[in-house]
Amino acid sequence: MINFALTKIKIQNLSKYYKIVSLPLIMIEQSILEITSDLSRANKIVIVPHKGPDGDAIGSCLALYHFLKEKGHSVQVIAPNDFPQFLKWLPGNEDILIYENKVEQCKKLIEEAEIVFTLDFNMLNRAGDMVDVLTASNASFIMIDHHPEPSDYANHTYSDSTMSSTCQMVYKFIHKLHGLKLITPEIATCLYTGIMTDTGSFKYRSTTSETHRVIADLIDKGADNAKIQNLIYDTFSESRMRLLGVALQNLKVNKELKTAYITLSQEELDKNNFRKGDTEGFVNYGLSLEGVVFAAIFIEHKAEGIIKISFRSKGTFSVNDFARAHFNGGGHLNAAGGKSDLSLENTEIKFNSIIHEYREQLLSL
Ligand code: 5GP
Ligand code: MN
């Protein structure tokens, strides 16, 4: 069932030489052998998700955390910043350290770590304020990630942009380490959650038959699918629901360019008791409009002095390219993010002017 032959893996020797290619099975086995040997020698392991961690980032980190703990390692998950309320029931979530809240303790753990796993991102700057301490670390880095165009910071890069989610990759990684028998209901729950949230509950194009086979196995291993769906999607607070109302009132549609976007100012967030994760999924409402192929949401973050942006698209319109080119971001073909240092109003003006350059592409869809 698991085919590693098509997986892109980067082998790096002593940080001096590396290449990214589609490797024959035997070389991937070699990388797994090296990782197995690294793991057998390492006691202290740190696992890091990207800044603004989502269900896939937290789910994959916690799944790997439980797995490595079972194998007898001393493991710590350190997130650059806090994660959404709707994930604060995941098994082990209370053990996660938030770097920006406990800088000194986290720095020490990273300095002492022998292995650092970085999950669900492939550019070190996605680790936010943790970049410097990660760069200075002597640990062996292992990246597991499904975003396109990985950068070169890790000693072992397991990168596959055909995967639905990092959680699906962690399942395969555990399989490769002959660990499927060690998957507990807690691990199954964490992996199920990440695959579910990154595939929009198994409806995005990235969902394959293999995704469903993995999901089936996770249910067999104790993931309570209906309960997880309920805990993630049906736990809106009243203020979050009202914030969604404001977002939908602010929706702007450019029918001609098949584009829709939402803005939310800091004032609107404050008025509705905004908590981390409250705006998750809002961008999809724009994309669910008939005829719309490109959607965005612009959210003001006064404290950081930025506008955080999410992009979504249908078909071949690459929001990864769009975010990289104009908004200092990236992501996947149909789901990406970025940021702007301009005011909310000027970011909106910039966006409205740029989309005209994409007229032909947008109209061809
Ligand atoms: P979201 O819009 O849900 O925050 O993110 C969608 C996708 O884009 C995710 O895969 C996420 O990792 C990626 N992404 C979001 N924001 C950024 C960013 O600022 N930079 C990069 N490189 N990727 C981002
Ligand atoms: Mn992901």
Short mmCIF file of C-alpha atoms and ligand atoms in Angstrom, two decimals:
data_model
loop_
_atom_site.label_atom_id
_atom_site.label_comp_id
_atom_site.label_asym_id
_atom_site.label_seq_id
_atom_site.Cartn_x
_atom_site.Cartn_y
_atom_site.Cartn_z
CA MET A 1 0.00 0.00 0.00
CA ILE A 2 2.74 2.46 0.85
CA ASN A 3 4.90 3.49 -2.08
CA PHE A 4 7.98 5.47 -1.23
CA ALA A 5 9.46 5.13 -4.71
CA LEU A 6 7.87 8.35 -5.94
CA THR A 7 8.60 10.30 -2.83
CA LYS A 8 10.99 13.22 -3.04
CA ILE A 9 13.65 12.83 -0.41
CA LYS A 10 16.71 14.92 0.13
CA ILE A 11 19.82 13.22 1.39
CA GLN A 12 22.33 15.52 2.97
CA ASN A 13 25.75 14.46 4.16
CA LEU A 14 27.38 16.55 6.87
CA SER A 15 25.53 19.67 5.67
CA LYS A 16 27.97 20.03 2.77
CA TYR A 17 26.29 18.39 -0.12
CA TYR A 18 22.72 17.61 -0.90
CA LYS A 19 20.35 17.18 -3.77
CA ILE A 20 16.62 16.98 -4.23
CA VAL A 21 15.60 14.33 -6.71
CA SER A 22 13.08 11.56 -7.10
CA LEU A 23 15.14 8.82 -5.61
CA PRO A 24 15.00 5.12 -6.25
CA LEU A 25 13.57 3.11 -3.40
CA ILE A 26 16.95 1.92 -2.18
CA MET A 27 18.22 5.44 -1.40
CA ILE A 28 15.10 6.29 0.50
CA GLU A 29 15.64 3.11 2.48
CA GLN A 30 19.15 4.43 3.13
CA SER A 31 17.75 7.69 4.51
CA ILE A 32 15.33 5.76 6.71
CA LEU A 33 18.26 3.64 7.90
CA GLU A 34 20.19 6.79 8.81
CA ILE A 35 17.20 8.25 10.62
CA THR A 36 16.68 4.96 12.47
CA SER A 37 20.28 4.99 13.54
CA ASP A 38 20.11 8.68 14.57
CA LEU A 39 16.97 7.89 16.57
CA SER A 40 18.56 4.92 18.29
CA ARG A 41 21.35 7.16 19.58
CA ALA A 42 19.29 10.24 20.42
CA ASN A 43 17.50 10.79 23.68
CA LYS A 44 16.45 14.42 23.55
CA ILE A 45 14.11 15.30 20.70
CA VAL A 46 12.27 18.53 19.95
CA ILE A 47 9.35 18.76 17.50
CA VAL A 48 8.42 22.11 15.95
CA PRO A 49 5.31 23.09 13.91
CA HIS A 50 5.04 26.30 11.87
CA LYS A 51 3.99 29.64 13.28
CA GLY A 52 0.22 29.98 13.51
CA PRO A 53 -0.09 26.20 13.75
CA ASP A 54 -3.21 24.59 12.31
CA GLY A 55 -4.80 21.15 12.77
CA ASP A 56 -2.27 19.41 10.54
CA ALA A 57 0.71 21.07 12.22
CA ILE A 58 -0.43 20.35 15.79
CA GLY A 59 -1.88 16.93 14.89
CA SER A 60 1.34 15.75 13.24
CA CYS A 61 3.55 17.08 16.05
CA LEU A 62 1.45 15.45 18.78
CA ALA A 63 1.20 12.14 16.89
CA LEU A 64 4.97 12.00 16.48
CA TYR A 65 5.38 13.12 20.12
CA HIS A 66 3.29 10.21 21.43
CA PHE A 67 5.03 7.75 19.08
CA LEU A 68 8.56 8.79 20.06
CA LYS A 69 7.67 8.83 23.74
CA GLU A 70 6.41 5.28 23.43
CA LYS A 71 9.78 4.43 21.89
CA GLY A 72 11.43 5.76 25.06
CA HIS A 73 12.72 9.18 23.95
CA SER A 74 12.51 12.38 25.88
CA VAL A 75 10.36 14.54 23.60
CA GLN A 76 9.10 18.11 23.67
CA VAL A 77 6.80 19.86 21.20
CA ILE A 78 7.58 23.58 20.96
CA ALA A 79 5.23 25.78 18.93
CA PRO A 80 6.42 29.27 17.91
CA ASN A 81 3.11 30.77 19.10
CA ASP A 82 -0.25 29.68 20.44
CA PHE A 83 -2.65 27.41 18.56
CA PRO A 84 -6.43 27.63 18.07
CA GLN A 85 -8.90 26.91 20.84
CA PHE A 86 -10.65 24.26 18.73
CA LEU A 87 -7.49 22.10 18.96
CA LYS A 88 -7.15 22.36 22.73
CA TRP A 89 -8.64 18.94 23.36
CA LEU A 90 -6.13 16.93 21.29
CA PRO A 91 -4.37 14.27 23.38
CA GLY A 92 -1.15 15.80 24.72
CA ASN A 93 -1.98 19.41 23.75
CA GLU A 94 -1.38 20.52 27.34
CA ASP A 95 2.25 19.34 27.06
CA ILE A 96 3.07 21.74 24.19
CA LEU A 97 5.35 24.63 25.08
CA ILE A 98 4.68 27.98 23.41
CA TYR A 99 8.02 29.57 22.53
CA GLU A 100 6.89 33.19 22.77
CA ASN A 101 5.58 32.56 26.31
CA LYS A 102 8.63 30.65 27.62
CA VAL A 103 11.60 31.80 25.56
CA GLU A 104 14.42 30.80 27.95
CA GLN A 105 13.06 27.34 28.75
CA CYS A 106 12.45 26.63 25.05
CA LYS A 107 15.89 27.92 24.00
CA LYS A 108 17.55 25.56 26.49
CA LEU A 109 15.55 22.59 25.22
CA ILE A 110 16.47 23.37 21.62
CA GLU A 111 20.14 23.86 22.49
CA GLU A 112 20.19 20.47 24.22
CA ALA A 113 18.23 18.61 21.54
CA GLU A 114 19.98 15.93 19.51
CA ILE A 115 17.23 15.72 16.90
CA VAL A 116 14.80 18.45 15.83
CA PHE A 117 11.81 17.47 13.72
CA THR A 118 10.21 20.33 11.82
CA LEU A 119 6.70 19.46 10.70
CA ASP A 120 4.28 20.99 8.19
CA PHE A 121 6.61 23.71 6.91
CA ASN A 122 9.63 23.84 4.63
CA MET A 123 11.16 27.29 5.06
CA LEU A 124 12.83 28.02 8.38
CA ASN A 125 11.36 31.52 8.54
CA ARG A 126 7.94 29.85 9.06
CA ALA A 127 9.18 29.10 12.59
CA GLY A 128 8.76 32.81 13.42
CA ASP A 129 10.89 34.01 16.32
CA MET A 130 12.42 30.54 16.72
CA VAL A 131 14.49 30.88 13.53
CA ASP A 132 17.68 32.11 15.21
CA VAL A 133 17.82 29.48 17.93
CA LEU A 134 17.00 26.75 15.39
CA THR A 135 19.69 27.99 13.03
CA ALA A 136 22.26 27.96 15.84
CA SER A 137 21.33 24.43 16.95
CA ASN A 138 23.72 21.52 16.35
CA ALA A 139 20.89 18.98 16.29
CA SER A 140 20.20 16.76 13.31
CA PHE A 141 17.16 18.23 11.54
CA ILE A 142 14.43 16.08 10.01
CA MET A 143 11.78 17.82 7.93
CA ILE A 144 8.47 16.10 7.20
CA ASP A 145 6.30 18.31 5.03
CA HIS A 146 3.92 18.40 2.07
CA HIS A 147 4.42 21.96 0.76
CA PRO A 148 6.09 22.47 -2.63
CA GLU A 149 9.61 23.84 -3.07
CA PRO A 150 11.35 22.80 0.16
CA SER A 151 14.40 24.79 1.26
CA ASP A 152 17.66 23.19 2.35
CA TYR A 153 17.97 23.48 6.09
CA ALA A 154 17.36 19.87 7.16
CA ASN A 155 19.73 16.89 7.32
CA HIS A 156 16.88 14.64 6.20
CA THR A 157 14.09 16.07 4.12
CA TYR A 158 10.97 13.99 3.65
CA SER A 159 9.03 16.22 1.28
CA ASP A 160 6.09 15.15 -0.84
CA SER A 161 3.71 17.77 -2.22
CA THR A 162 1.32 15.10 -3.52
CA MET A 163 0.40 14.24 0.08
CA SER A 164 -2.86 15.53 1.52
CA SER A 165 -1.24 16.49 4.79
CA THR A 166 1.81 16.19 6.98
CA CYS A 167 -0.24 13.81 9.14
CA GLN A 168 -0.56 11.39 6.23
CA MET A 169 3.23 11.58 5.87
CA VAL A 170 3.80 10.96 9.58
CA TYR A 171 1.64 7.84 9.23
CA LYS A 172 3.90 6.70 6.36
CA PHE A 173 6.99 7.63 8.33
CA ILE A 174 5.79 5.54 11.29
CA HIS A 175 5.05 2.72 8.85
CA LYS A 176 8.59 2.94 7.48
CA LEU A 177 9.94 2.71 11.02
CA HIS A 178 7.84 -0.47 11.44
CA GLY A 179 5.74 1.29 14.05
CA LEU A 180 2.15 0.84 12.85
CA LYS A 181 1.54 -1.57 15.74
CA LEU A 182 2.48 1.21 18.15
CA ILE A 183 -0.29 3.52 16.93
CA THR A 184 -2.50 4.11 19.96
CA PRO A 185 -5.98 5.69 19.89
CA GLU A 186 -4.28 8.98 20.92
CA ILE A 187 -1.91 8.88 17.93
CA ALA A 188 -4.75 7.82 15.61
CA THR A 189 -6.84 10.75 16.88
CA CYS A 190 -4.06 13.29 16.26
CA LEU A 191 -3.35 11.97 12.75
CA TYR A 192 -7.04 11.75 11.84
CA THR A 193 -7.56 15.37 12.94
CA GLY A 194 -4.71 16.71 10.79
CA ILE A 195 -5.75 14.78 7.69
CA MET A 196 -9.35 15.85 8.17
CA THR A 197 -8.60 19.55 8.63
CA ASP A 198 -6.07 19.77 5.76
CA THR A 199 -8.41 18.04 3.31
CA GLY A 200 -11.55 20.01 4.26
CA SER A 201 -12.98 16.73 5.58
CA PHE A 202 -11.69 14.67 2.67
CA LYS A 203 -13.09 16.83 -0.12
CA TYR A 204 -10.06 18.63 -1.57
CA ARG A 205 -8.28 17.29 -4.64
CA SER A 206 -5.32 16.22 -2.48
CA THR A 207 -7.54 13.49 -1.01
CA THR A 208 -6.57 10.21 -2.65
CA SER A 209 -7.56 6.59 -2.24
CA GLU A 210 -4.44 6.21 -0.10
CA THR A 211 -5.69 9.02 2.16
CA HIS A 212 -8.90 7.06 2.67
CA ARG A 213 -6.98 3.84 3.35
CA VAL A 214 -4.88 5.61 5.97
CA ILE A 215 -8.04 7.13 7.48
CA ALA A 216 -9.72 3.70 7.55
CA ASP A 217 -6.75 2.28 9.44
CA LEU A 218 -6.78 5.21 11.89
CA ILE A 219 -10.46 4.57 12.63
CA ASP A 220 -9.61 0.89 13.18
CA LYS A 221 -6.86 2.01 15.56
CA GLY A 222 -9.23 4.06 17.69
CA ALA A 223 -9.86 7.47 16.07
CA ASP A 224 -13.50 8.33 16.82
CA ASN A 225 -14.34 10.02 13.52
CA ALA A 226 -17.77 11.46 14.36
CA LYS A 227 -16.54 12.79 17.68
CA ILE A 228 -13.50 14.45 16.08
CA GLN A 229 -15.63 16.12 13.38
CA ASN A 230 -17.89 17.42 16.13
CA LEU A 231 -15.04 18.69 18.33
CA ILE A 232 -13.42 20.58 15.44
CA TYR A 233 -16.35 21.96 13.48
CA ASP A 234 -19.35 22.15 15.81
CA THR A 235 -17.91 24.04 18.73
CA PHE A 236 -18.33 27.67 17.60
CA SER A 237 -18.66 30.13 20.46
CA GLU A 238 -21.47 32.63 20.00
CA SER A 239 -18.96 35.43 19.43
CA ARG A 240 -17.14 33.40 16.76
CA MET A 241 -20.45 32.89 14.95
CA ARG A 242 -21.13 36.66 15.13
CA LEU A 243 -17.64 37.36 13.78
CA LEU A 244 -18.48 35.10 10.83
CA GLY A 245 -21.57 37.26 10.32
CA VAL A 246 -19.37 40.39 10.17
CA ALA A 247 -16.97 38.66 7.76
CA LEU A 248 -19.83 37.73 5.43
CA GLN A 249 -21.21 41.28 5.58
CA ASN A 250 -17.75 42.50 4.50
CA LEU A 251 -17.52 40.07 1.58
CA LYS A 252 -16.68 41.79 -1.71
CA VAL A 253 -17.22 40.04 -5.02
CA ASN A 254 -15.54 40.90 -8.32
CA LYS A 255 -17.70 38.85 -10.66
CA GLU A 256 -15.74 39.89 -13.72
CA LEU A 257 -12.49 38.46 -12.33
CA LYS A 258 -14.19 35.54 -10.52
CA THR A 259 -12.67 36.78 -7.29
CA ALA A 260 -14.11 37.31 -3.81
CA TYR A 261 -12.51 38.57 -0.61
CA ILE A 262 -13.27 39.36 3.00
CA THR A 263 -11.68 41.94 5.30
CA LEU A 264 -11.68 41.98 9.09
CA SER A 265 -10.28 44.95 11.00
CA GLN A 266 -8.79 44.74 14.48
CA GLU A 267 -11.77 46.73 15.75
CA GLU A 268 -14.18 44.15 14.34
CA LEU A 269 -12.15 41.33 15.89
CA ASP A 270 -12.05 43.09 19.28
CA LYS A 271 -15.79 43.76 19.27
CA ASN A 272 -16.43 40.04 18.82
CA ASN A 273 -14.02 38.72 21.45
CA PHE A 274 -11.65 37.28 18.87
CA ARG A 275 -9.68 34.24 20.00
CA LYS A 276 -6.97 32.44 18.06
CA GLY A 277 -8.43 30.24 15.35
CA ASP A 278 -11.82 32.00 15.26
CA THR A 279 -11.38 33.01 11.61
CA GLU A 280 -10.23 29.56 10.47
CA GLY A 281 -12.24 28.47 7.43
CA PHE A 282 -13.86 31.87 6.81
CA VAL A 283 -11.96 32.29 3.52
CA ASN A 284 -13.75 29.24 2.11
CA TYR A 285 -17.09 31.07 2.05
CA GLY A 286 -15.79 33.31 -0.75
CA LEU A 287 -14.72 30.28 -2.74
CA SER A 288 -18.07 28.57 -2.30
CA LEU A 289 -19.80 31.32 -4.33
CA GLU A 290 -20.88 30.17 -7.75
CA GLY A 291 -18.41 31.25 -10.43
CA VAL A 292 -15.69 32.32 -7.96
CA VAL A 293 -12.28 30.69 -8.48
CA PHE A 294 -10.09 32.91 -6.30
CA ALA A 295 -10.82 33.94 -2.72
CA ALA A 296 -8.91 35.80 -0.04
CA ILE A 297 -9.32 37.03 3.52
CA PHE A 298 -7.38 39.98 4.97
CA ILE A 299 -7.16 40.11 8.74
CA GLU A 300 -5.65 43.02 10.61
CA HIS A 301 -3.13 42.16 13.38
CA LYS A 302 -2.48 45.52 15.06
CA ALA A 303 0.04 44.16 17.60
CA GLU A 304 2.29 42.74 14.89
CA GLY A 305 1.61 45.65 12.54
CA ILE A 306 0.65 43.33 9.69
CA ILE A 307 -2.30 42.14 7.69
CA LYS A 308 -2.39 38.32 7.70
CA ILE A 309 -3.79 36.93 4.47
CA SER A 310 -5.21 33.57 3.39
CA PHE A 311 -5.74 32.68 -0.26
CA ARG A 312 -7.78 29.86 -1.77
CA SER A 313 -8.37 28.92 -5.41
CA LYS A 314 -9.96 26.37 -7.66
CA GLY A 315 -8.34 24.57 -10.58
CA THR A 316 -4.93 25.54 -11.87
CA PHE A 317 -4.73 29.08 -10.47
CA SER A 318 -1.71 28.89 -8.15
CA VAL A 319 -2.21 30.86 -4.96
CA ASN A 320 1.21 29.55 -3.85
CA ASP A 321 2.78 31.54 -6.72
CA PHE A 322 0.50 34.52 -6.09
CA ALA A 323 1.35 34.64 -2.37
CA ARG A 324 5.08 34.22 -3.00
CA ALA A 325 5.13 36.92 -5.71
CA HIS A 326 3.12 39.63 -3.94
CA PHE A 327 2.56 38.94 -0.26
CA ASN A 328 5.74 37.42 1.15
CA GLY A 329 4.08 34.04 1.63
CA GLY A 330 3.48 30.66 0.06
CA GLY A 331 1.64 27.39 0.59
CA HIS A 332 0.01 25.00 -1.84
CA LEU A 333 -1.48 25.33 -5.34
CA ASN A 334 -5.01 25.93 -3.99
CA ALA A 335 -4.36 27.09 -0.41
CA ALA A 336 -1.72 29.60 0.61
CA GLY A 337 -1.08 32.49 2.96
CA GLY A 338 1.00 35.61 3.28
CA LYS A 339 1.22 39.00 4.91
CA SER A 340 1.27 42.70 4.16
CA ASP A 341 2.91 45.60 6.00
CA LEU A 342 0.48 48.11 4.51
CA SER A 343 -2.72 49.24 6.21
CA LEU A 344 -5.82 47.12 5.71
CA GLU A 345 -7.19 49.68 3.26
CA ASN A 346 -3.96 49.88 1.25
CA THR A 347 -3.58 46.10 1.22
CA GLU A 348 -7.06 45.90 -0.29
CA ILE A 349 -6.11 48.52 -2.89
CA LYS A 350 -2.90 46.62 -3.72
CA PHE A 351 -4.81 43.35 -4.09
CA ASN A 352 -7.47 44.92 -6.32
CA SER A 353 -4.82 46.36 -8.58
CA ILE A 354 -2.73 43.15 -8.81
CA ILE A 355 -5.59 40.83 -9.69
CA HIS A 356 -6.01 42.57 -13.02
CA GLU A 357 -2.59 41.19 -14.05
CA TYR A 358 -4.10 37.72 -13.65
CA ARG A 359 -7.19 38.46 -15.71
CA GLU A 360 -6.43 35.98 -18.49
CA GLN A 361 -5.58 33.16 -16.08
CA LEU A 362 -8.65 33.76 -13.96
CA LEU A 363 -11.02 33.98 -16.91
CA SER A 364 -9.63 30.80 -18.45
CA LEU A 365 -10.81 28.75 -15.48
P1 5GP B 1 -3.90 29.33 5.96
O1 5GP B 1 -4.46 30.25 4.95
O2 5GP B 1 -4.87 28.25 6.33
O3 5GP B 1 -3.28 30.02 7.12
O4 5GP B 1 -2.69 28.57 5.25
C1 5GP B 1 -2.86 27.91 4.03
C2 5GP B 1 -1.55 27.30 3.63
O5 5GP B 1 -0.60 28.31 3.36
C3 5GP B 1 -0.93 26.43 4.71
O6 5GP B 1 -0.34 25.33 4.08
C4 5GP B 1 0.10 27.31 5.35
O7 5GP B 1 1.16 26.58 5.85
C5 5GP B 1 0.54 28.21 4.20
N1 5GP B 1 0.84 29.55 4.70
C6 5GP B 1 0.03 30.37 5.42
N2 5GP B 1 0.64 31.53 5.70
C7 5GP B 1 1.87 31.47 5.16
C8 5GP B 1 2.99 32.37 5.10
O8 5GP B 1 2.96 33.49 5.64
N3 5GP B 1 4.09 31.94 4.44
C9 5GP B 1 4.13 30.71 3.84
N4 5GP B 1 5.25 30.37 3.20
N5 5GP B 1 3.11 29.84 3.86
C10 5GP B 1 1.99 30.20 4.51
MN MN B 2 -0.45 20.80 6.28
#
